[in-house]
Coordinates of C-alpha atoms in Angstrom, one line a residue:
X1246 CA 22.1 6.2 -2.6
X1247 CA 19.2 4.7 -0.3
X1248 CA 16.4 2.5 -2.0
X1249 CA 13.1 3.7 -0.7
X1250 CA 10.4 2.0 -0.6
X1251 CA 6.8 3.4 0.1
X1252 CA 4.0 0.8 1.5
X1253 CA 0.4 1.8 1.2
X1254 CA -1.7 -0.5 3.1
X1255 CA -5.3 -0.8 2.5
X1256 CA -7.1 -3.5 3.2
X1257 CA -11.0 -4.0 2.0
X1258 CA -13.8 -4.3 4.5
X1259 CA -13.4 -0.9 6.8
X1260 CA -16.5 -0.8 9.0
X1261 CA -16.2 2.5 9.9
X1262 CA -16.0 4.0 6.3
X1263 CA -17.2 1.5 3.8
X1264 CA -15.2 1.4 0.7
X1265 CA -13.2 4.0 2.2
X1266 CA -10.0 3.6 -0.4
X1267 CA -11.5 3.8 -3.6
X1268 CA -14.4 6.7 -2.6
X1269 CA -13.6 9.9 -3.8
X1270 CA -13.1 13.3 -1.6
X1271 CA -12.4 16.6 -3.6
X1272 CA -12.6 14.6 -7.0
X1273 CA -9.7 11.7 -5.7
X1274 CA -9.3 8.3 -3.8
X1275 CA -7.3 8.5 -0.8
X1276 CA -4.9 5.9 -3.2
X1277 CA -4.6 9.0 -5.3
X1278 CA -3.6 11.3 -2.5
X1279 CA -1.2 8.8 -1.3
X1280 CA 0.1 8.0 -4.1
X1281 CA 0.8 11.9 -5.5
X1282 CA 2.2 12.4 -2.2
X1283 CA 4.6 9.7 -2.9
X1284 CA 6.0 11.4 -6.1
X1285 CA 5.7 14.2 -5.1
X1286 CA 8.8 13.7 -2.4
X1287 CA 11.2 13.0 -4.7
X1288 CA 12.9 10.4 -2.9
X1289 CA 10.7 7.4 -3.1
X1290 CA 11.4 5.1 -5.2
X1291 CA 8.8 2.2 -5.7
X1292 CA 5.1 2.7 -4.4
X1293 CA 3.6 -0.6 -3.5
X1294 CA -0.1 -1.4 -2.3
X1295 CA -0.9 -3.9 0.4
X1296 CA -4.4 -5.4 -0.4
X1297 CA -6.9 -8.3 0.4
X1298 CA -9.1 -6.6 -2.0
X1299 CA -9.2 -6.7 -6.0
X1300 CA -11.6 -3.5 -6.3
X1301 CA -8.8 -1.6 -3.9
X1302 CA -5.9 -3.4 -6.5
X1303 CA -7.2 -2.0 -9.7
X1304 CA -8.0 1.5 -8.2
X1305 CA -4.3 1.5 -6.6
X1306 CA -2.9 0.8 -10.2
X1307 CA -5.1 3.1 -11.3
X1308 CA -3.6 5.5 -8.9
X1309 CA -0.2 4.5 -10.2
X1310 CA 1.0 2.3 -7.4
X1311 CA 2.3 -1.3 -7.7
X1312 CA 0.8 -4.2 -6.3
X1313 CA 3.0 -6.9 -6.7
X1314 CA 1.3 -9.3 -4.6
X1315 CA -1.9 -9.6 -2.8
X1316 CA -2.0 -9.3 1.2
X1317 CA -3.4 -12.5 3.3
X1318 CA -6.7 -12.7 4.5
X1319 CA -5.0 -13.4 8.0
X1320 CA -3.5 -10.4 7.8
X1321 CA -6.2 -8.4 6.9
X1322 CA -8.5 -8.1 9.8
X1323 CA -10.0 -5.4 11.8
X1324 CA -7.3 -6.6 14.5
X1325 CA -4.5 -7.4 12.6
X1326 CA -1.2 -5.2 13.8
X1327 CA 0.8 -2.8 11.3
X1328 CA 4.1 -4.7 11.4
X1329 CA 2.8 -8.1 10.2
X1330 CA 1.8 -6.2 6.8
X1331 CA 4.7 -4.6 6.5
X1332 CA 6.9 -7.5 7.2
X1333 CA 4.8 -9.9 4.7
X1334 CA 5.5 -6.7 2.1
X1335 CA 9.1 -6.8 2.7
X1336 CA 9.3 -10.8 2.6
X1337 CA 6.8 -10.8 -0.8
X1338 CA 9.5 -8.1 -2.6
X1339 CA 12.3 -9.8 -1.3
X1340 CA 11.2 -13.0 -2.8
X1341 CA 11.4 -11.3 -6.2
X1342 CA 15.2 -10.2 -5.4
X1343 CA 14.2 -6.5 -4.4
X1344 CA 15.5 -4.8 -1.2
X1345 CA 15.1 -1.2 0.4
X1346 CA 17.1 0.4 2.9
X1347 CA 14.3 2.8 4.1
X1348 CA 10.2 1.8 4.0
X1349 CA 7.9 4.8 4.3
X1350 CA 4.4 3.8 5.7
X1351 CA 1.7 6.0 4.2
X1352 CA -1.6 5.2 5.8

C-alpha cells in the first residue's frame, strides 16, 4: 500500500489577500477546507503545513494538519517557485525517517 502524503503550502505575507489563510469564508479558513478535503479522500495519509508564519502554524493545527517543521524565509517569497517547498518538505520529513511514495499538493 502507497504512503501518501498531502503538503499544504501557505506561506504568510500574501499581498494580494492579506491574511488570506487564516480569514474565514462561509464560517472556515481555507486550512480548514484543505484540510477536510484531505480526509475526506480517504487515501491521504499524513497532512502537513508548509509555513514561514506562526499565526498560519497554529490555525493549520487548529485545522488538524501537522507542521512538523517551519518553512525558510528564502523559500517563502512572493517569487519563490512550488518545487523548492516541496522538496525542503520532503527533505525536513525525511530527516525524521518518514517517506511517501505519492505527495498531493493542495494549494
Amino acid at each position: 500500500m502507497s504512503r501518501v502524503l498531502a503538503i499544504v503550502p501557505a506561506r504568510g505575507g500574501s499581498k494580494g489577500v492579506p491574511g488570506k489563510n487564516v480569514r474565514t469564508l462561509a464560517g472556515r479558513t481555507l486550512l480548514d477546507y484543505a484540510a477536510l478535503a484531505a480526509r475526506d479522500s480517504g487515501v491521504i495519509d499524513r497532512i502537513v503545513l508548509s509555513t514561514d508564519s506562526d499565526e498560519i502554524a497554529d490555525a493549520g493545527r487548529g485545522a488538524g494538519m501537522e507542521v512538523p517543521f517551519m518553512r525558510p524565509a528564502a523559500l517563502a517569497q512572493d517569487d519563490t517557485p512550488m518545487l523548492p517547498v516541496i522538496q525542503h518538505a520532503i527533505d525536513s520529513l525525511a530527516a525524521e525517517g518518514w517517506t511517501s511514495d505519492v505527495i498531493v499538493l493542495l494549494q
